[in-house]
Each structure stands twice: as C-alpha cells, then as structure tokens.
Amino acid sequence: MTVKKTGKFYRRVLAAAAILLALCMAGCGPIASSSPLTQREMGNEAGTDLRVHFIDVGQGDSTLVEKDGHFMLIDAGERDQGEVVASYLETQGVKKLDYVIGTHPHSDHIGGLETVIRKFEVQKVLLPEKEHTTKVYERLLDAIADKNLKITLPKPGDSYSLGDASFQIIAPKKDYGDNLNNWSIGLRLIYGKNSFVLCGDAEKDAEKDMMANGLPLKADVLKLSHHGSSTSSSEGFMDLVDPEYGVISCGKNNDYGHPHKEILEMLKKRNIKALRTDQLGTIVAVSDGSKVTFPEITEGTDGDRSQGTAADKDYVINTNTKKFHRPDCKSAASMKEENRKTYKGSREELIQMGYEPCQSCNP
Amino acid sequence: MPKLQPLARHRKGWEKVMKYTIDRISEIIVICEDENGDMVKVQASALPEGVREGDILTEADGTWTLELEETERRRQRIREKLRGLTE
C-alpha cells in the first residue's frame, strides 16, 4: 500500500478495505457473484464439484472442464461450431479460459477454436508440435498470434492445475509423421478419487505408447478416442483405463459409421455404460471427488439405450425404394413381396444403412 | 452438423481449376478444404494414389493432381509459423 497520508482515520479505512479485499480474493475468485460465498467460506476444502461437459457439436469433439470457477476447453468441433461452443461457454459463465487445448489439427477438433480464442480471455494454449496445411489451422495460429499468446507443447508426465483438480499429459509421446490422429494430446484429469481420460482421436499405435510410458491411465470416464472408431480403444488400453463410463462424441448418422459396431460390442462386453452425444446431446459429468454422476441423464436413457437394445423396434423395409415403415403403415401392406423385409433394430441403424423414413407413417 | 458438402459434379470446362487441401483421410472418405474454407467430401478412389493428409490438390474436369511443390512450400511456411509461436 502506498498511501502517504497517515491519519488514524485513513489507516482504519485502509485496514477495513484490505480485509474486505482479502476476504473477497480468498472467497469468491471468478465465481459468479450471484452464488453466495458458501462452501469455501465455510471451510469446505474440496471446493466445488468438477464438471465435465461433453458439448454436442455434431460430428466432432468439444469438452469443457470446470473446477472452482476455472475453465479448460478441449477442442471446439468444426469451424461452424465455433459460435455454438462460444454461446455454450457463455451460458456456463465462462469469461476466461485457463487452458485451451487443440488435441490435433483436424478440422472437426480445432475448427471452432479460432472463434473461441478471439472471443474469450485465454491464459494458456496447448497444441501438439505438428503443423497442418489447411486454412482453418493457419487461422487458429493467427488468432493465437493476434492475442499475443504462446503455444505450450505437451510433454507426457507434465501436470497442470485447474482449481483444486489437476490434469496430467499422457500423449503424444513421439513423432507420428503424417498420422495426425496419433499426434492427439491425451490427458488424464484428476479430482480426488475420480479421473477422466481424454485422448482426442489417438489410434492404437498412440495407445500402445501411452500404455508403455508408465503414467497412470485408470479412469472412471473415458472419452472414447476418434468418436468410437475401431481405429482406437484397443483391448490393452481398455484394460488399463478400465472405465465405468464411455462417452462417445459423434454426429447423428455421420458418414463414418461412428461409433463402430465393434466398439459398442466391446463396451457392452466390458459392462461399460456408453453415453453418446448423438443420442443425448450435450452430456455433463459431475464429480464430487469420490463419485461421478450424470445428473441430467435419467436411468434407462443411458447405456442400454445407446447400445441399441431399448431402441430396438420392428420395421418393414422396402429394399427397392430404400424406405422404411412402421409395420402397420398402409404402404407397408401394399409393398411388393419381393421388396418387402422386416427389420428389428433402431431407426438410426436403418438411416445409416441408407434407408429413409416413410413420409406418411413417419417411423 | 459440420458443413460437409458433396463435391459439385458438373463444372463448366472454362471455369478455373479448383484447389483443395486434404484435412483428413478416413478410410474411403477424404475430407478436403476448398478455397472458401468449406469442407467437402471426396471418395478416396477419385484421388491420386498415396495422397497424404495436408496435401494440396487441384481438380479440373474430374482429374485430380497432387501439387507437390506447393504442398511442401505451405507445409514449411506453416511449420515456421508454429515454431515462432511455441514457447
């Protein structure tokens, strides 16, 4: 304090102001002023819950992590999802992002980051040491430069704090040449007894290196790499992560058939509950340090449904017109016998197989 | 949903050659960024063999050509840009 006037009154005012300021800094931090200084003021050491938001960005990835008013954003979907992610962040009260991570340079991961970086105050940016020649990648670099930010390269073993949670870098371990997926930044987020593993689009080769680097991989929640593609989630890797929940970030009826059937079967076999953004929209996981819950997902709409059992229905399909109908639809009855087939499964599966829903019965 | 547009099939012969950058290769589907920054889908079988992510291609009347020199030049330039921003 550099006030030179030293009358008793001024000293008292100053002391009071200092106490108030100290209280404020210790208690509220960047948390919204509408939430009273409850938990931490009352000495709750553990602070607030850790929240991990798997934002629905269609076919792509975007994850917001929130702890004690600190935020980290991992990826932001395609370029046209930048605004979607930015407005989601606004609704969550984000003013400043402590970390922005672009897992790897594919546009379905980094596309929206330019918008986010330009819109929010950002403290640290992590990108793998691998360039890409697309305009969308160069625009991301330009946004980083325009904001006078620097890029931090990920090193396996490095740890960072986010409030009183932390995350450890687990990938990439080496130069993966032209395989951009394998360059993905992988991290393990830790709060109390709970942990989450997220590795972008890392494929089996990168998973092998993660298994070999000796860092812990066990997690309650795994964001399945590469949108649930069979290029990833090898048996050995799954053995080590051994999650209770598997989150899959993918778009409805995407062109790649993500998540792949083998992966859904693998999850079922391992009794891992699958949660998919194409079925549930944005998925929020909450950890109090000892237990992970998904408060917005009610029983019966999670694992079972996403694995296609609860959603299985009977349909009549026309192999000639490539339309599908409810069994009681009039056109289903008048269909030529040689084109007519019955199908048990989900609407999504049929659409993925190239079938269209009948416009009159709207199955 | 991402703005993935199928490639326009019929382009008039006199129109200029179109340029694309391969963003990613996913088995049979290749996602290319066009000159406007939009992502378009191309069948892998239509492209020259051995193309890699990051390659720059030109297309005229359905014929695709790998622009090796331009790819290398651009790769080098962006690599420098990334290095310059790294801590």
Coordinates of C-alpha atoms in Angstrom, one line a residue:
Chain A
M1 CA 0.0 0.0 0.0
T2 CA 1.5 3.3 -1.0
V3 CA -0.8 5.9 0.6
K4 CA 1.2 8.6 2.2
K5 CA -1.5 10.2 4.3
T6 CA -1.3 8.5 7.6
G7 CA -4.0 9.9 9.8
K8 CA -5.7 7.4 12.1
F9 CA -8.9 7.5 10.1
Y10 CA -7.3 6.7 6.8
R11 CA -5.4 3.9 8.4
R12 CA -8.7 2.4 9.7
V13 CA -10.4 2.8 6.3
L14 CA -7.4 1.2 4.6
A15 CA -7.3 -1.7 7.0
A16 CA -11.0 -2.3 6.5
A17 CA -10.6 -2.2 2.7
A18 CA -7.7 -4.5 2.9
I19 CA -9.6 -7.1 4.9
L20 CA -12.6 -6.8 2.6
L21 CA -10.3 -7.3 -0.4
A22 CA -8.5 -10.3 1.1
L23 CA -11.8 -11.9 2.0
C24 CA -13.1 -11.3 -1.5
M25 CA -10.0 -12.7 -3.2
A26 CA -9.9 -15.8 -0.9
G27 CA -13.5 -16.5 -1.1
C28 CA -15.1 -15.8 -4.5
G29 CA -12.4 -15.8 -7.2
P30 CA -14.0 -15.7 -10.6
I31 CA -17.2 -17.4 -9.5
A32 CA -20.4 -15.5 -10.4
S33 CA -21.4 -13.0 -7.7
S34 CA -24.9 -14.5 -7.6
S35 CA -23.6 -17.6 -5.8
P36 CA -23.1 -16.6 -2.2
L37 CA -19.7 -17.3 -0.5
T38 CA -20.9 -20.6 0.8
Q39 CA -18.9 -23.8 0.5
R40 CA -15.4 -22.5 0.6
E41 CA -16.1 -19.7 3.1
M42 CA -17.4 -22.4 5.4
G43 CA -14.2 -24.2 5.1
N44 CA -15.1 -26.9 2.5
E45 CA -11.5 -27.8 1.5
A46 CA -12.6 -29.8 -1.5
G47 CA -14.2 -26.8 -3.1
T48 CA -16.9 -27.1 -5.7
D49 CA -17.7 -30.1 -7.9
L50 CA -15.7 -30.9 -11.0
R51 CA -17.9 -30.7 -14.1
V52 CA -17.0 -32.1 -17.5
H53 CA -19.3 -31.0 -20.3
F54 CA -19.1 -33.1 -23.5
I55 CA -20.6 -30.5 -25.8
D56 CA -22.8 -31.7 -28.7
V57 CA -21.0 -30.3 -31.8
G58 CA -22.3 -32.9 -34.2
Q59 CA -19.5 -35.0 -35.7
G60 CA -16.6 -33.6 -33.8
D61 CA -15.3 -33.1 -30.3
S62 CA -15.5 -30.3 -27.7
T63 CA -15.2 -30.7 -24.0
L64 CA -15.4 -28.0 -21.3
V65 CA -14.0 -28.8 -17.9
E66 CA -14.9 -26.6 -14.9
K67 CA -13.5 -26.5 -11.4
D68 CA -13.8 -23.8 -8.8
G69 CA -14.5 -21.2 -11.4
H70 CA -11.6 -22.2 -13.6
F71 CA -12.2 -23.5 -17.1
M72 CA -10.4 -25.6 -19.7
L73 CA -11.7 -26.2 -23.2
I74 CA -10.5 -29.2 -25.2
D75 CA -11.3 -28.8 -28.9
A76 CA -14.3 -26.9 -30.4
G77 CA -15.7 -29.0 -33.2
E78 CA -15.8 -27.9 -36.9
R79 CA -15.5 -24.2 -37.8
D80 CA -19.2 -23.7 -38.0
Q81 CA -19.5 -25.0 -34.4
G82 CA -17.3 -22.2 -33.0
E83 CA -20.3 -20.0 -32.3
V84 CA -22.2 -22.9 -30.8
V85 CA -19.3 -23.6 -28.4
A86 CA -18.9 -19.9 -27.6
S87 CA -22.5 -19.5 -26.6
Y88 CA -22.4 -22.7 -24.6
L89 CA -19.4 -21.3 -22.7
E90 CA -21.3 -18.0 -22.1
T91 CA -24.2 -19.8 -20.6
Q92 CA -21.8 -21.5 -18.3
G93 CA -20.5 -18.2 -17.1
V94 CA -17.1 -18.5 -18.8
K95 CA -15.2 -15.2 -19.0
K96 CA -11.7 -16.6 -19.0
L97 CA -10.3 -20.0 -20.2
D98 CA -7.3 -21.1 -18.1
Y99 CA -6.4 -23.6 -20.8
V100 CA -7.4 -24.1 -24.4
I101 CA -6.3 -27.4 -25.9
G102 CA -6.4 -28.3 -29.6
T103 CA -5.8 -32.1 -29.4
H104 CA -4.7 -32.4 -33.1
P105 CA -5.1 -30.3 -36.2
H106 CA -8.1 -32.0 -37.9
S107 CA -10.9 -29.5 -38.6
D108 CA -13.6 -31.5 -36.6
H109 CA -11.5 -30.7 -33.5
I110 CA -9.8 -27.4 -34.0
G111 CA -12.3 -25.8 -36.4
G112 CA -14.2 -23.8 -33.8
L113 CA -11.2 -22.8 -31.7
E114 CA -10.4 -19.6 -33.7
T115 CA -13.8 -18.1 -32.8
V116 CA -13.4 -19.2 -29.1
I117 CA -9.9 -17.8 -28.8
R118 CA -10.9 -14.5 -30.3
K119 CA -14.0 -14.2 -28.0
F120 CA -12.6 -15.2 -24.6
E121 CA -9.7 -14.3 -22.5
V122 CA -7.3 -17.2 -22.7
Q123 CA -4.3 -18.0 -20.5
K124 CA -2.6 -21.0 -22.0
V125 CA -2.9 -22.8 -25.3
L126 CA -1.6 -26.3 -25.8
L127 CA -1.2 -27.8 -29.3
P128 CA 0.9 -30.7 -30.4
E129 CA 4.1 -30.0 -32.3
K130 CA 2.6 -30.9 -35.7
E131 CA 1.5 -28.4 -38.3
H132 CA -1.3 -28.8 -40.9
T133 CA -1.6 -27.0 -44.2
T134 CA -5.3 -26.2 -44.0
K135 CA -6.6 -22.6 -43.9
V136 CA -8.6 -23.4 -40.7
Y137 CA -5.4 -24.5 -39.0
E138 CA -3.5 -21.4 -40.1
R139 CA -6.4 -19.2 -38.9
L140 CA -6.1 -20.8 -35.5
L141 CA -2.4 -19.9 -35.4
D142 CA -3.2 -16.4 -36.5
A143 CA -5.7 -16.0 -33.7
I144 CA -3.2 -17.2 -31.2
A145 CA -0.6 -14.7 -32.5
D146 CA -3.2 -11.8 -32.6
K147 CA -3.9 -12.4 -28.9
N148 CA -0.2 -12.4 -28.1
L149 CA -0.4 -15.9 -26.8
K150 CA 2.2 -18.6 -27.0
I151 CA 1.8 -22.3 -27.7
T152 CA 2.8 -24.7 -25.0
L153 CA 3.8 -28.1 -26.3
P154 CA 2.5 -31.1 -24.4
K155 CA 5.0 -33.4 -22.6
P156 CA 3.9 -36.7 -21.2
G157 CA 4.2 -36.5 -17.4
D158 CA 3.7 -32.7 -17.2
S159 CA 0.9 -31.8 -14.8
Y160 CA -1.3 -28.7 -14.6
S161 CA -3.7 -27.5 -12.0
L162 CA -7.3 -26.4 -12.6
G163 CA -8.7 -25.1 -9.3
D164 CA -8.0 -27.9 -6.9
A165 CA -8.3 -30.5 -9.7
S166 CA -5.4 -31.3 -12.0
F167 CA -4.6 -33.0 -15.3
Q168 CA -1.6 -34.9 -16.5
I169 CA -0.4 -35.1 -20.1
I170 CA -0.2 -38.7 -21.3
A171 CA 0.3 -38.2 -25.1
P172 CA 1.7 -37.7 -27.7
K173 CA 4.9 -39.4 -26.9
K174 CA 6.8 -39.2 -30.2
D175 CA 6.8 -38.0 -33.8
Y176 CA 3.9 -39.8 -35.6
G177 CA 4.7 -38.5 -39.0
D178 CA 1.6 -37.9 -41.2
N179 CA -0.8 -39.6 -38.9
L180 CA -2.4 -36.6 -37.4
N181 CA -4.8 -38.6 -35.2
N182 CA -1.9 -40.2 -33.3
W183 CA -0.5 -36.7 -32.6
S184 CA -3.5 -36.1 -30.3
I185 CA -2.9 -34.6 -26.9
G186 CA -4.0 -37.2 -24.4
L187 CA -4.7 -36.2 -20.8
R188 CA -5.9 -37.7 -17.5
L189 CA -8.0 -35.3 -15.4
I190 CA -7.9 -36.0 -11.7
Y191 CA -10.1 -34.7 -8.8
G192 CA -10.0 -36.6 -5.5
K193 CA -10.6 -40.2 -6.2
N194 CA -12.1 -39.6 -9.7
S195 CA -10.4 -39.3 -13.0
F196 CA -11.3 -38.9 -16.7
V197 CA -9.2 -39.8 -19.7
L198 CA -9.5 -37.9 -23.0
C199 CA -7.2 -38.5 -25.9
G200 CA -8.7 -36.8 -29.0
D201 CA -8.5 -39.2 -31.9
A202 CA -5.5 -41.2 -30.8
E203 CA -5.3 -44.6 -32.6
K204 CA -4.0 -47.9 -31.4
D205 CA -0.3 -47.0 -32.1
A206 CA -0.5 -44.0 -29.8
E207 CA -2.4 -46.0 -27.2
K208 CA 0.4 -48.5 -27.2
D209 CA 2.8 -45.7 -26.4
M210 CA 0.5 -44.4 -23.6
M211 CA 0.4 -47.9 -22.1
A212 CA 4.2 -48.1 -22.2
N213 CA 5.0 -44.7 -20.7
G214 CA 4.3 -45.8 -17.1
L215 CA 1.8 -43.0 -16.3
P216 CA -1.5 -44.0 -14.6
L217 CA -4.4 -44.4 -17.1
K218 CA -7.2 -45.7 -14.8
A219 CA -10.3 -43.6 -15.1
D220 CA -14.0 -43.5 -14.2
V221 CA -14.8 -42.0 -17.5
L222 CA -13.1 -42.4 -20.8
K223 CA -14.0 -40.3 -23.8
L224 CA -13.6 -42.9 -26.5
S225 CA -11.0 -41.8 -28.9
H226 CA -11.9 -41.0 -32.5
H227 CA -15.6 -40.8 -32.0
G228 CA -15.9 -44.5 -31.1
S229 CA -14.0 -45.6 -34.2
S230 CA -12.5 -49.1 -34.4
T231 CA -9.1 -47.5 -35.2
S232 CA -8.9 -46.8 -31.4
S233 CA -9.8 -48.3 -28.0
S234 CA -7.5 -51.4 -28.2
E235 CA -8.1 -54.2 -25.7
G236 CA -4.9 -53.5 -23.8
F237 CA -5.6 -49.8 -23.5
M238 CA -9.2 -50.5 -22.3
D239 CA -7.8 -53.0 -19.7
L240 CA -5.6 -50.2 -18.2
V241 CA -8.2 -47.4 -18.3
D242 CA -10.9 -49.8 -17.2
P243 CA -13.7 -47.1 -17.1
E244 CA -17.2 -47.3 -15.8
Y245 CA -18.5 -44.9 -18.5
G246 CA -17.5 -44.5 -22.1
V247 CA -18.5 -41.1 -23.7
I248 CA -18.7 -41.0 -27.4
S249 CA -18.8 -37.6 -29.2
C250 CA -20.2 -38.1 -32.7
G251 CA -22.9 -36.7 -35.0
K252 CA -26.2 -38.4 -35.9
N253 CA -25.9 -40.6 -39.0
N254 CA -22.4 -39.5 -39.6
D255 CA -20.6 -40.5 -42.8
Y256 CA -18.1 -42.7 -41.0
G257 CA -20.5 -45.0 -39.2
H258 CA -19.1 -43.8 -35.8
P259 CA -19.4 -45.3 -33.3
H260 CA -18.3 -48.6 -34.9
K261 CA -20.3 -51.7 -34.0
E262 CA -17.2 -53.5 -32.7
I263 CA -16.6 -50.7 -30.2
L264 CA -20.2 -50.8 -28.9
E265 CA -20.0 -54.5 -28.6
M266 CA -16.7 -54.2 -26.7
L267 CA -18.2 -51.7 -24.3
K268 CA -21.2 -54.0 -23.7
K269 CA -18.9 -57.0 -23.1
R270 CA -16.9 -55.0 -20.6
N271 CA -20.1 -53.7 -18.9
I272 CA -19.1 -50.1 -19.7
K273 CA -22.0 -47.7 -19.9
A274 CA -22.0 -45.9 -23.3
L275 CA -23.1 -42.3 -23.4
R276 CA -23.4 -40.8 -26.9
T277 CA -23.8 -37.1 -27.8
D278 CA -25.6 -38.1 -31.0
Q279 CA -28.3 -39.6 -28.8
L280 CA -28.2 -37.5 -25.7
G281 CA -27.0 -34.1 -26.9
T282 CA -24.5 -32.4 -24.5
I283 CA -23.5 -34.7 -21.7
V284 CA -22.4 -33.3 -18.3
A285 CA -20.5 -35.4 -15.9
V286 CA -20.2 -34.2 -12.3
S287 CA -17.6 -35.4 -9.8
D288 CA -17.5 -34.5 -6.1
G289 CA -14.1 -36.1 -5.7
S290 CA -15.4 -39.5 -4.7
K291 CA -18.2 -40.3 -7.2
V292 CA -19.1 -39.5 -10.8
T293 CA -22.7 -38.8 -11.7
F294 CA -24.5 -37.7 -14.8
P295 CA -27.4 -35.7 -13.2
E296 CA -29.1 -34.8 -16.5
I297 CA -29.3 -38.3 -17.7
T298 CA -32.1 -40.5 -16.2
E299 CA -31.8 -44.2 -15.8
G300 CA -32.9 -46.1 -18.9
T301 CA -31.8 -43.4 -21.3
D302 CA -28.1 -44.1 -20.8
G303 CA -26.1 -47.3 -21.5
D304 CA -28.9 -49.6 -22.5
R305 CA -30.4 -47.2 -25.0
S306 CA -27.2 -46.2 -26.5
Q307 CA -26.2 -49.8 -27.2
G308 CA -29.3 -50.2 -29.2
T309 CA -31.3 -52.6 -27.1
A310 CA -34.0 -50.3 -25.7
A311 CA -34.4 -48.5 -29.0
D312 CA -34.9 -51.8 -31.0
K313 CA -38.2 -51.8 -32.8
D314 CA -39.8 -53.6 -35.7
Y315 CA -39.8 -52.0 -39.1
V316 CA -40.9 -53.0 -42.6
I317 CA -38.3 -52.0 -45.1
N318 CA -38.6 -51.8 -48.9
T319 CA -35.3 -53.0 -50.4
N320 CA -36.2 -51.4 -53.7
T321 CA -37.3 -47.9 -52.7
K322 CA -34.9 -47.9 -49.7
K323 CA -37.7 -46.6 -47.4
F324 CA -38.7 -47.9 -44.1
H325 CA -42.1 -48.0 -42.5
R326 CA -44.0 -48.9 -39.3
P327 CA -45.4 -52.4 -39.5
D328 CA -48.9 -51.0 -39.6
C329 CA -48.2 -48.5 -42.4
K330 CA -50.5 -48.7 -45.5
S331 CA -47.6 -48.6 -47.9
A332 CA -46.0 -51.4 -46.0
A333 CA -49.1 -53.5 -46.7
S334 CA -49.2 -52.7 -50.4
M335 CA -45.5 -53.3 -51.0
K336 CA -44.4 -56.0 -53.5
E337 CA -43.5 -59.1 -51.7
E338 CA -40.0 -59.4 -53.2
N339 CA -39.0 -56.0 -51.9
R340 CA -40.5 -56.4 -48.5
K341 CA -38.4 -57.3 -45.5
T342 CA -38.8 -56.9 -41.8
Y343 CA -36.1 -55.4 -39.7
K344 CA -35.6 -55.3 -35.9
G345 CA -33.3 -52.5 -34.8
S346 CA -33.1 -48.8 -34.4
R347 CA -34.2 -46.0 -36.7
E348 CA -30.6 -44.7 -36.7
E349 CA -29.2 -48.0 -37.9
L350 CA -31.6 -48.0 -40.8
I351 CA -30.7 -44.5 -41.8
Q352 CA -27.0 -45.5 -41.6
M353 CA -27.8 -48.3 -43.9
G354 CA -29.1 -45.8 -46.4
Y355 CA -32.8 -46.1 -45.7
E356 CA -35.2 -43.2 -45.5
P357 CA -38.2 -43.0 -43.2
C358 CA -41.6 -43.2 -44.9
Q359 CA -43.2 -39.7 -45.1
S360 CA -46.7 -40.9 -44.3
C361 CA -46.2 -43.1 -41.2
N362 CA -43.1 -41.3 -40.1
P363 CA -41.4 -44.2 -38.3
Chain B
M1 CA -23.7 -30.5 -38.0
P2 CA -20.5 -29.6 -39.8
K3 CA -20.9 -28.1 -43.2
L4 CA -19.8 -31.0 -45.3
Q5 CA -20.9 -30.6 -48.9
P6 CA -20.6 -33.2 -51.6
L7 CA -18.4 -32.0 -54.4
A8 CA -20.2 -30.4 -57.3
R9 CA -20.1 -32.9 -60.1
H10 CA -20.7 -30.7 -63.2
R11 CA -18.5 -27.7 -63.5
K12 CA -18.2 -25.9 -66.8
G13 CA -14.9 -26.5 -68.6
W14 CA -13.9 -22.9 -68.8
E15 CA -14.2 -22.4 -65.1
K16 CA -10.9 -22.1 -63.3
V17 CA -9.2 -25.1 -61.7
M18 CA -10.3 -25.7 -58.1
K19 CA -7.8 -26.2 -55.3
Y20 CA -8.2 -28.3 -52.2
T21 CA -6.3 -29.3 -49.1
I22 CA -6.8 -32.7 -47.6
D23 CA -7.8 -32.2 -44.0
R24 CA -8.2 -35.8 -43.1
I25 CA -8.5 -39.3 -44.6
S26 CA -10.9 -41.7 -43.0
E27 CA -10.8 -45.0 -44.9
I28 CA -12.8 -44.4 -48.1
I29 CA -13.8 -40.8 -47.4
V30 CA -11.5 -37.9 -47.7
I31 CA -12.4 -34.5 -46.3
C32 CA -10.9 -31.7 -48.3
E33 CA -11.0 -28.0 -47.5
D34 CA -11.9 -25.9 -50.6
E35 CA -10.7 -22.4 -51.4
N36 CA -13.5 -20.9 -49.4
G37 CA -12.5 -22.8 -46.3
D38 CA -15.6 -25.1 -46.6
M39 CA -15.1 -28.9 -46.1
V40 CA -16.2 -31.2 -48.9
K41 CA -16.3 -34.9 -49.1
V42 CA -14.4 -36.8 -51.8
Q43 CA -14.2 -40.5 -52.5
A44 CA -10.6 -41.7 -51.8
S45 CA -10.7 -43.7 -55.1
A46 CA -11.0 -40.4 -57.1
L47 CA -7.7 -39.1 -55.8
P48 CA -4.2 -40.0 -56.9
E49 CA -2.7 -42.9 -55.0
G50 CA -0.7 -42.3 -51.9
V51 CA -2.0 -38.8 -51.1
R52 CA -1.5 -37.8 -47.5
E53 CA -3.2 -35.5 -45.0
G54 CA -2.1 -32.0 -45.7
D55 CA -1.6 -32.5 -49.4
I56 CA -2.8 -29.8 -51.8
L57 CA -4.6 -31.0 -54.9
T58 CA -6.1 -29.3 -57.9
E59 CA -9.1 -30.6 -59.8
A60 CA -10.1 -29.9 -63.3
D61 CA -12.9 -31.8 -65.1
G62 CA -12.7 -34.7 -62.6
T63 CA -8.9 -35.1 -62.8
W64 CA -7.1 -34.6 -59.6
T65 CA -3.4 -33.6 -59.5
L66 CA -1.2 -33.5 -56.5
E67 CA 0.6 -30.2 -56.2
L68 CA 3.8 -31.4 -54.5
E69 CA 5.8 -28.2 -54.6
E70 CA 3.0 -26.0 -53.3
T71 CA 2.3 -28.6 -50.6
E72 CA 5.9 -28.5 -49.4
R73 CA 6.1 -24.8 -49.6
R74 CA 3.0 -24.4 -47.5
R75 CA 3.9 -27.1 -45.0
Q76 CA 7.3 -25.4 -44.5
R77 CA 5.7 -21.9 -44.1
I78 CA 3.1 -23.1 -41.5
R79 CA 5.7 -25.1 -39.7
E80 CA 7.8 -22.0 -39.2
K81 CA 4.7 -20.1 -38.0
L82 CA 4.0 -22.8 -35.4
R83 CA 7.7 -22.8 -34.3
G84 CA 7.5 -19.0 -34.0
L85 CA 4.6 -19.2 -31.6
T86 CA 5.9 -22.1 -29.5
E87 CA 7.2 -21.3 -26.0

